[in-house]
PDB file of C-alpha atoms in Angstrom:
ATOM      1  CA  UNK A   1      -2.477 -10.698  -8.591  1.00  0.00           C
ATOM      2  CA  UNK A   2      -2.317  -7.830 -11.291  1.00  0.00           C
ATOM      3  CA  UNK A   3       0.535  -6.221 -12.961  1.00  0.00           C
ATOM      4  CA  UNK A   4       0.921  -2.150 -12.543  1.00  0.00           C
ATOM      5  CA  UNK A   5       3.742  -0.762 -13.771  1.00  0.00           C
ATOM      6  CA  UNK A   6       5.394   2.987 -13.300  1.00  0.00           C
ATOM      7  CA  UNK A   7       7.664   4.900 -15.291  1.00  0.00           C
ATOM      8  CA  UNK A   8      10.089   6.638 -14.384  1.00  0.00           C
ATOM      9  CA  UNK A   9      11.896   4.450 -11.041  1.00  0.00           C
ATOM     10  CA  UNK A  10      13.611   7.441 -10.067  1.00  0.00           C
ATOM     11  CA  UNK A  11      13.984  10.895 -11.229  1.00  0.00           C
ATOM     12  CA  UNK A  12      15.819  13.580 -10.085  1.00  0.00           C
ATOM     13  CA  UNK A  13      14.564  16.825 -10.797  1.00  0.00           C
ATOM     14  CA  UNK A  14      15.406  21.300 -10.137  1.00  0.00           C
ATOM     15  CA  UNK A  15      12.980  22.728  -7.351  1.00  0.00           C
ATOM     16  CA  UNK A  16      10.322  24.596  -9.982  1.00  0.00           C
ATOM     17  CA  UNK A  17      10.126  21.986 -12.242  1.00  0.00           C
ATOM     18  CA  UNK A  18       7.380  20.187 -13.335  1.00  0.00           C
ATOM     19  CA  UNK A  19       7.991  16.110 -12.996  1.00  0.00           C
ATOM     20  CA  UNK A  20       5.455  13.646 -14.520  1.00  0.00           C
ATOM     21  CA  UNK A  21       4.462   9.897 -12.887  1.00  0.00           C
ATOM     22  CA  UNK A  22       2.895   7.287 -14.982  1.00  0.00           C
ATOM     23  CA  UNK A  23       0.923   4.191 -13.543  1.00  0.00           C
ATOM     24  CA  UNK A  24      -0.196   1.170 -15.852  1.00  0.00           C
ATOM     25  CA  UNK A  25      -2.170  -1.284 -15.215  1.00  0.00           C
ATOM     26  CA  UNK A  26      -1.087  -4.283 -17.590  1.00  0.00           C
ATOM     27  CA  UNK A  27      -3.357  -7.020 -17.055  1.00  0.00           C
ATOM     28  CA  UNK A  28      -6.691  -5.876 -16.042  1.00  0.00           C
ATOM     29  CA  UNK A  29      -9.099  -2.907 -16.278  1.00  0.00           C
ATOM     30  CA  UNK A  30      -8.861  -0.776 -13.546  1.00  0.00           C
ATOM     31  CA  UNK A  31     -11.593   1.324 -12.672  1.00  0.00           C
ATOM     32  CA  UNK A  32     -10.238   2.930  -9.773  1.00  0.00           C
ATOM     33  CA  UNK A  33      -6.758   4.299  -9.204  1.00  0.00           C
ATOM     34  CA  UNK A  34      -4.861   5.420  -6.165  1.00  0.00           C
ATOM     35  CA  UNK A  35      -1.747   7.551  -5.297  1.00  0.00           C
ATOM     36  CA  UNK A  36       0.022   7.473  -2.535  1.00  0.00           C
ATOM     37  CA  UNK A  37       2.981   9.233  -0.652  1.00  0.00           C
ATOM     38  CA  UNK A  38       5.688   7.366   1.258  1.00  0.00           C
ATOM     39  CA  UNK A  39       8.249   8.691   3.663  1.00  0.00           C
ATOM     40  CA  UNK A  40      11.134   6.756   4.746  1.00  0.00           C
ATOM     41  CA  UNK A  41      10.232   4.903   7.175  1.00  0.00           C
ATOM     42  CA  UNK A  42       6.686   5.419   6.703  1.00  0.00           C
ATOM     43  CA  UNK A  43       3.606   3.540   6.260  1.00  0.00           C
ATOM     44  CA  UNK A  44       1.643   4.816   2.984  1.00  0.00           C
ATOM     45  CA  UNK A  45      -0.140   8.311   2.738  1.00  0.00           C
ATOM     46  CA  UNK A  46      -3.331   7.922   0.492  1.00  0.00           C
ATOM     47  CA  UNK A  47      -3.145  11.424  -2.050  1.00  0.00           C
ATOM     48  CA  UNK A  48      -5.687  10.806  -4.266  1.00  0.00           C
ATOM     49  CA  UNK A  49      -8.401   8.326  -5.511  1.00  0.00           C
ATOM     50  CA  UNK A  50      -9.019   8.429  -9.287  1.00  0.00           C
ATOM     51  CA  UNK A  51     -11.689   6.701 -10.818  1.00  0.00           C
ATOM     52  CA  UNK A  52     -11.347   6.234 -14.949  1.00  0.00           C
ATOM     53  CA  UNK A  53     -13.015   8.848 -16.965  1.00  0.00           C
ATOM     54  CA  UNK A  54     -13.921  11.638 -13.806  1.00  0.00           C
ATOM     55  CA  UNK A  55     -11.954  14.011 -11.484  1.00  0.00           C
ATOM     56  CA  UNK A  56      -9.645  13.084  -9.156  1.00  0.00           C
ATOM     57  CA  UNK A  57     -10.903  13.083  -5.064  1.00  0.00           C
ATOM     58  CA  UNK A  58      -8.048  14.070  -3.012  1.00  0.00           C
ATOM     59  CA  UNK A  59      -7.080  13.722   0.965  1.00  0.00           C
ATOM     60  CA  UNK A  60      -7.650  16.282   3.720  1.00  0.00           C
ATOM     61  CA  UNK A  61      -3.983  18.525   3.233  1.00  0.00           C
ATOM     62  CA  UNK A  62      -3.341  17.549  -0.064  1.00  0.00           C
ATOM     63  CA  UNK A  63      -2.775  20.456  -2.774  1.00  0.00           C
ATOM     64  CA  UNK A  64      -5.100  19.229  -6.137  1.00  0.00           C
ATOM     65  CA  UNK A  65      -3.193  22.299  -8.095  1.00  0.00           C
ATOM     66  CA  UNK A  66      -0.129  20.963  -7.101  1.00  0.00           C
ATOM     67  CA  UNK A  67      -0.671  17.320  -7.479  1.00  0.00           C
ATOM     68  CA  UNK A  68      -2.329  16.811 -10.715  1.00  0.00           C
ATOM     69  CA  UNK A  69      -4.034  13.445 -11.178  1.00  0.00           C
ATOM     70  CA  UNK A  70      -4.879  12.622 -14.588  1.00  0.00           C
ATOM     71  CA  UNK A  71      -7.064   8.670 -15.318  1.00  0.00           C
ATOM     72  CA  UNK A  72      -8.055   8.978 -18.781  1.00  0.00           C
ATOM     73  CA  UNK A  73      -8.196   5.151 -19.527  1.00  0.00           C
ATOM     74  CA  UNK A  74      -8.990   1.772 -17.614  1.00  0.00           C
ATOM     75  CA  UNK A  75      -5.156   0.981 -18.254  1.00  0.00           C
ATOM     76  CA  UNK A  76      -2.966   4.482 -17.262  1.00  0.00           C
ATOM     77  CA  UNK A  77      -3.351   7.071 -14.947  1.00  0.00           C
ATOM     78  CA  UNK A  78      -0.327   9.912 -14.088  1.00  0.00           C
ATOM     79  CA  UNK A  79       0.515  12.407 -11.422  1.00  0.00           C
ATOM     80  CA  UNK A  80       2.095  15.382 -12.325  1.00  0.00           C
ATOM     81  CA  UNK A  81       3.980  17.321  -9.308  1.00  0.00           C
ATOM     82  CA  UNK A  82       4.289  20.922 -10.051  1.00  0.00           C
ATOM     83  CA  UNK A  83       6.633  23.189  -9.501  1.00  0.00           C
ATOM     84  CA  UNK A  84       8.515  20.792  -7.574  1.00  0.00           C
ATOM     85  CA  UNK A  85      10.155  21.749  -4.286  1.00  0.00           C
ATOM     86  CA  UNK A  86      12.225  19.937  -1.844  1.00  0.00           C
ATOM     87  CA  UNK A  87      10.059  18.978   0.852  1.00  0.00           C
ATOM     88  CA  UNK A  88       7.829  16.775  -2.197  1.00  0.00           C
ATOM     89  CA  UNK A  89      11.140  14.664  -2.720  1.00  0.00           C
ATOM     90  CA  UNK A  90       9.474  10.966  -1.727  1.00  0.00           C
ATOM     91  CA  UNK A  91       8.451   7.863  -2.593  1.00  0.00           C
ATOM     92  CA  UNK A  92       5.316   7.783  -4.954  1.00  0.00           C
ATOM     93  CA  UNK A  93       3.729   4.236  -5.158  1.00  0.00           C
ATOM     94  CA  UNK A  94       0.255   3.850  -7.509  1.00  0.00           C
ATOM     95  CA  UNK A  95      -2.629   0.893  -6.883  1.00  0.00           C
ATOM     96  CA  UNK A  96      -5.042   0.129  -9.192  1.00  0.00           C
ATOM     97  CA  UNK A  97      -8.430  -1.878  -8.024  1.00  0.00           C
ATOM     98  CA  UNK A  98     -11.679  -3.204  -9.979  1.00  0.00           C
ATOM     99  CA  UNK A  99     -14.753  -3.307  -8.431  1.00  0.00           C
ATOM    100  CA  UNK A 100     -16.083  -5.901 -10.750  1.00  0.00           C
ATOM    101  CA  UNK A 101     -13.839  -8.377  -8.808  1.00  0.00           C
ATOM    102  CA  UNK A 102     -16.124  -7.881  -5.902  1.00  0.00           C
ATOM    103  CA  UNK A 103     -13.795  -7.055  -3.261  1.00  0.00           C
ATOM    104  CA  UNK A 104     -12.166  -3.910  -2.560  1.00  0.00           C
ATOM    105  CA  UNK A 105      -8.235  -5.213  -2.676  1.00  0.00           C
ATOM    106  CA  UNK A 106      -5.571  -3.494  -4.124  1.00  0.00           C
ATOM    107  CA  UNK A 107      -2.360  -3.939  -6.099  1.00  0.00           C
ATOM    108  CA  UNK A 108       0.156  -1.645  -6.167  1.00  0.00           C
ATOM    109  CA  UNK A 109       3.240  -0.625  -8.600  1.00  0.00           C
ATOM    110  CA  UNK A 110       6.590  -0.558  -7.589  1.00  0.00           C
ATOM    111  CA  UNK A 111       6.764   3.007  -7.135  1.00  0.00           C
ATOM    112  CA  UNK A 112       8.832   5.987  -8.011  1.00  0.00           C
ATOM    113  CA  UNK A 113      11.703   7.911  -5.973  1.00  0.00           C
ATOM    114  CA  UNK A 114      11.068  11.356  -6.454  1.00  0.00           C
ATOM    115  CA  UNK A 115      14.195  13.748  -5.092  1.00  0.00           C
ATOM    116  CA  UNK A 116      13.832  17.556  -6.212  1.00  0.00           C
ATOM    117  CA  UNK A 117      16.723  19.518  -5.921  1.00  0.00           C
TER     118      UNK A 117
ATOM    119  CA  UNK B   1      -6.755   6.973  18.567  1.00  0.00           C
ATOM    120  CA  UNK B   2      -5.383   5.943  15.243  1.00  0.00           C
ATOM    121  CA  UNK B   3      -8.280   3.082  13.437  1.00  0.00           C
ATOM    122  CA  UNK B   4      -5.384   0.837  12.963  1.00  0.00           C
ATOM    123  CA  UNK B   5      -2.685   0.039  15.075  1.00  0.00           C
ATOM    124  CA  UNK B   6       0.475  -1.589  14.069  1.00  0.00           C
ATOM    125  CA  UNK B   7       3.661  -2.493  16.388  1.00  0.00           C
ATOM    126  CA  UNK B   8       6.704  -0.757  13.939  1.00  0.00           C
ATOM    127  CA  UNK B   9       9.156  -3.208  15.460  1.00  0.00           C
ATOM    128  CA  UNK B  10      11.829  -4.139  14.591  1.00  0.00           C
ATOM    129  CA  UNK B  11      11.328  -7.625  15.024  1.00  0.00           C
ATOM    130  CA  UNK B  12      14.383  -9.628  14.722  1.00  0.00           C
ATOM    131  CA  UNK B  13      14.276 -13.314  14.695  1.00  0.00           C
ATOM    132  CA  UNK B  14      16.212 -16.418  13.599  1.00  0.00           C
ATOM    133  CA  UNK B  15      15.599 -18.160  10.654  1.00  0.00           C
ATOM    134  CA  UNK B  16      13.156 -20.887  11.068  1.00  0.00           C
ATOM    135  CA  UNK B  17      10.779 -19.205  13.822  1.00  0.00           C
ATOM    136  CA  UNK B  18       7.672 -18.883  13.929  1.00  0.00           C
ATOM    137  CA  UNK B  19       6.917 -15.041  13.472  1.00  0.00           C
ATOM    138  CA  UNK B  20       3.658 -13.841  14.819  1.00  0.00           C
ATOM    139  CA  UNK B  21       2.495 -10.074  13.292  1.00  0.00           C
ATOM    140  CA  UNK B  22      -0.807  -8.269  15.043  1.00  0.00           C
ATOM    141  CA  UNK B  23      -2.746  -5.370  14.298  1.00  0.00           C
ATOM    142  CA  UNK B  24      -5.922  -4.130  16.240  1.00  0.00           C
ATOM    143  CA  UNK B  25      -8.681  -1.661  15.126  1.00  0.00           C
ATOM    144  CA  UNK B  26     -11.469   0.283  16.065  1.00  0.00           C
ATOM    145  CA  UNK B  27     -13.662   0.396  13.686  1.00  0.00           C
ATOM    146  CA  UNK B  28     -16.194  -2.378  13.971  1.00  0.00           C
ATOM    147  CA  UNK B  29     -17.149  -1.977  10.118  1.00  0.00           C
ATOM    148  CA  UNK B  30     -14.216  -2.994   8.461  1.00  0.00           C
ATOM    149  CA  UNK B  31     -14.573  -6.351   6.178  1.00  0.00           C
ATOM    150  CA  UNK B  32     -12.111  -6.597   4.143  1.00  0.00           C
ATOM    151  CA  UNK B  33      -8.446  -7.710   5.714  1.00  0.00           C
ATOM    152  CA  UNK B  34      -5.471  -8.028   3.847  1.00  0.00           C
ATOM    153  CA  UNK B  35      -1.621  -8.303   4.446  1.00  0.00           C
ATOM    154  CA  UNK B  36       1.122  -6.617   2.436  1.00  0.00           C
ATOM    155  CA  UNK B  37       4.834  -7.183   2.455  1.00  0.00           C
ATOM    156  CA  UNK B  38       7.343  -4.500   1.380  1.00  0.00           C
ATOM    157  CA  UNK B  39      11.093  -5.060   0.842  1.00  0.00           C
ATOM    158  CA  UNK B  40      13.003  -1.338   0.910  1.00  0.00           C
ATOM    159  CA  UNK B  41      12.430   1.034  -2.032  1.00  0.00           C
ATOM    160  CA  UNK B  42       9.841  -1.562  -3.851  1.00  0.00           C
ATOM    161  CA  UNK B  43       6.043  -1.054  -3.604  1.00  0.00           C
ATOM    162  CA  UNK B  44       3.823  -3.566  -1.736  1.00  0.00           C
ATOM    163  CA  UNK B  45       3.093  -6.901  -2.677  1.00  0.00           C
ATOM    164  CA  UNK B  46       0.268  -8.660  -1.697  1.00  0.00           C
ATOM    165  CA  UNK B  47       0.411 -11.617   0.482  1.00  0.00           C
ATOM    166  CA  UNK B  48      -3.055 -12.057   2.205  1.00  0.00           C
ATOM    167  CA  UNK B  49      -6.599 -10.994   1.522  1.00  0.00           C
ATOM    168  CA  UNK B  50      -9.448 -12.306   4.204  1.00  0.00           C
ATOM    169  CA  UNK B  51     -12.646 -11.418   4.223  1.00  0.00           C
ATOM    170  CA  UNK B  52     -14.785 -11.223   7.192  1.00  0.00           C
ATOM    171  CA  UNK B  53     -13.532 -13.625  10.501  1.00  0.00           C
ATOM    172  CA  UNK B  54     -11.600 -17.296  10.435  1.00  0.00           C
ATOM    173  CA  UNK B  55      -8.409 -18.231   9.314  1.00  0.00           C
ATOM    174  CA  UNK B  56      -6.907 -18.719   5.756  1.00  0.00           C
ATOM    175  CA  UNK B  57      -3.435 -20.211   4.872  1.00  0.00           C
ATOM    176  CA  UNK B  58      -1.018 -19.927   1.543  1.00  0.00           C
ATOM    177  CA  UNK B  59       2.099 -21.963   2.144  1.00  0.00           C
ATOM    178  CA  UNK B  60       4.127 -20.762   5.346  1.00  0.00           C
ATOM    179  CA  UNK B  61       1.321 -18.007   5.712  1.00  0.00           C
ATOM    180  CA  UNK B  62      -1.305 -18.092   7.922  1.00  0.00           C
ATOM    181  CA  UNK B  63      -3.513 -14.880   8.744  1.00  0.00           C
ATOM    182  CA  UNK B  64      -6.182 -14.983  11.318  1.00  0.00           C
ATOM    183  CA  UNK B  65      -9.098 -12.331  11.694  1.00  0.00           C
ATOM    184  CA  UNK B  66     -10.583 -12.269  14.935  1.00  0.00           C
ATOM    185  CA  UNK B  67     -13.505  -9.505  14.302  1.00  0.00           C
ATOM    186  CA  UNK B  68     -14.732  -9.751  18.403  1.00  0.00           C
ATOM    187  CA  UNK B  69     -11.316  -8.567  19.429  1.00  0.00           C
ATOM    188  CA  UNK B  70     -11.059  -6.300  16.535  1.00  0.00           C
ATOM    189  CA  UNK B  71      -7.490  -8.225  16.118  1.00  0.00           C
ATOM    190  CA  UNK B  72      -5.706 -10.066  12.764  1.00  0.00           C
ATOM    191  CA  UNK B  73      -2.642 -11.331  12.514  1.00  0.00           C
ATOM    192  CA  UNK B  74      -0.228 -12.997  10.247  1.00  0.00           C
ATOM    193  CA  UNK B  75       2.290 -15.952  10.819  1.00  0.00           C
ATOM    194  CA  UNK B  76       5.110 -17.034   8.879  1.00  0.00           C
ATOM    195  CA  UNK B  77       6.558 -20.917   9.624  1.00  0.00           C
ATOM    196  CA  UNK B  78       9.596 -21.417   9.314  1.00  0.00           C
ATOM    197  CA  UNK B  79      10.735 -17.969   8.236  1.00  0.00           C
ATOM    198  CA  UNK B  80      13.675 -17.144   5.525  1.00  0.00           C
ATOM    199  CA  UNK B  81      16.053 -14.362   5.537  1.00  0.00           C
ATOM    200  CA  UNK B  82      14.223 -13.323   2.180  1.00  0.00           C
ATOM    201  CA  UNK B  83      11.311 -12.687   4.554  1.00  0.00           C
ATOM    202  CA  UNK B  84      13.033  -9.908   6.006  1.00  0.00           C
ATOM    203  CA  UNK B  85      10.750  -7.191   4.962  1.00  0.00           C
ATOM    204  CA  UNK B  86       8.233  -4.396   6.334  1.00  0.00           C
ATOM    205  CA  UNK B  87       4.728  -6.090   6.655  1.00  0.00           C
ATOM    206  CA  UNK B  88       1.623  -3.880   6.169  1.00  0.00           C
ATOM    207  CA  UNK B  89      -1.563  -4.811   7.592  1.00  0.00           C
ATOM    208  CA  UNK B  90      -4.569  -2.824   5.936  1.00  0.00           C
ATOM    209  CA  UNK B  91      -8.156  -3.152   6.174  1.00  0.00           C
ATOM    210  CA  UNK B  92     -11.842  -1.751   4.547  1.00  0.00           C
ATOM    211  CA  UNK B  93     -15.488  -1.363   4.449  1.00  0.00           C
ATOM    212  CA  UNK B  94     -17.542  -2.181   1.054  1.00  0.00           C
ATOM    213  CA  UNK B  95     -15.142   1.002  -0.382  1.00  0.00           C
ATOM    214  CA  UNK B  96     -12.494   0.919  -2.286  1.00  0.00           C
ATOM    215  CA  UNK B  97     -10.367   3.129   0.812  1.00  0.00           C
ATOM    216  CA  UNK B  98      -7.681   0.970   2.325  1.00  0.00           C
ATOM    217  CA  UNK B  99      -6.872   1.856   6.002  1.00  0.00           C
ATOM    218  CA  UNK B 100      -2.628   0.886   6.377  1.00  0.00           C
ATOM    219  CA  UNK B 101      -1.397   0.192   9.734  1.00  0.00           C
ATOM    220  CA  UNK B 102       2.044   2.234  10.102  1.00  0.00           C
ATOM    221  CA  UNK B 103       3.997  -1.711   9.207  1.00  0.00           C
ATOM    222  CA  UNK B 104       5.935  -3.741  11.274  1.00  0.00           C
ATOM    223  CA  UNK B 105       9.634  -3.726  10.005  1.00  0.00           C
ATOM    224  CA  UNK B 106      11.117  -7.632  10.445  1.00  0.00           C
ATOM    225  CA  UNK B 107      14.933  -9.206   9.966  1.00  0.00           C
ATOM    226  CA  UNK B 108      14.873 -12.915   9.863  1.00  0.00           C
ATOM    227  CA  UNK B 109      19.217 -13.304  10.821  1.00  0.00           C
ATOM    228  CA  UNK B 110      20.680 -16.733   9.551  1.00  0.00           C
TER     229      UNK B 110
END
């Protein structure tokens, strides 16, 4: 399967901060990115589906000012949570897919514990 | 209705069963079937992509798509306390949009 990485694991940051999320894909192009939004004992929330060089699509309820998606390569995409509060302390996890693999799997990076203050 | 349904569990077994993990759906398009596993605070890891109906089997893994029933499932032979994990069944069309069912948390006890 394919590498992703994310940076930071964990961060802790003060409600009205801005925190940034990085998601790499290390071993193949991906063309299409995804965010997602885990609870604690939760199954995965899809955010946001970003495909490389175009806007971000987000889910029904999510806020696009507040969760800024940013894929400006095949190889790194980031989410940027502003002004952070509370109730967006969670568990971020990023896939990355190709389409030239002709099947619509995905594989996912080992996400990033977000707890705001 | 939720489009995929998922028994949370727990499911606690003891090592060397035979486990047995379901999910059903409505949704008579989806194609694409896979199977992820989860350990606490990691992301998921991939265990089993099918496509379409039949069976396909990786080592103790066997998952099973039964599109007339609108049923898959997984088994793991002669399970390992380093199974113990939350299993995520997931499922599309010909988009790149995975549907998650809500997991199925299992504890495989020496």
């Amino acid at each position: 399967g394919a590498v992703v990485s994310q940076h930071p694991s964990w961060v802790i940051c003060k409600s009205g901060t801005s925190v940034k999320i990085e998601c790499r894909s290390l071993d193949f192009q991906a063309t299409t990115m995804f965010w997602y939004r885990q609870f604690p004992k939760q199954s995965l929330m899809l955010m946001a589906t970003s495909n490389e060089g175009s806007k971000a699509t987000y889910e029904q309820g999510v806020e696009k000012d507040k969760f800024l998606i940013n894929h400006a390569s095949l190889t790194l995409s980031t989410l940027t949570v502003t002004s952070a509060h509370p109730e967006d302390s969670s568990f971020y996890i990023c896939s990355t897919s190709n389409r030239a693999k002709g099947y619509d799997t995905q594989y996912f990076g080992p996400g990033t514990r977000l707890t705001v203050l | 209705q939720k489009e995929v349904e998922q028994d949370p569990g727990p499911l606690s077994v003891p090592e060397g069963a035979i486990v047995s993990l379901n999910c059903t759906y409505s949704n008579s398009a989806f194609q694409y079937f896979m199977w992820y596993r989860q350990y606490s605070r990691k992301g998921p890891e991939l265990l089993m992509y099918t496509y379409s109906s039949g069976n396909k089997e990786d080592g103790r893994f066997t998952a099973q798509v039964d599109k007339s029933s609108k049923y898959i499932s997984l088994f793991i032979r002669d399970s390992q306390p380093s199974d113990s994990a939350t299993y995520l069944c997931a499922m599309n069309k010909n988009t790149d949009k995975l549907i998650f069912g809500t997991g199925t948390r299992l504890q495989v006890f020496p």
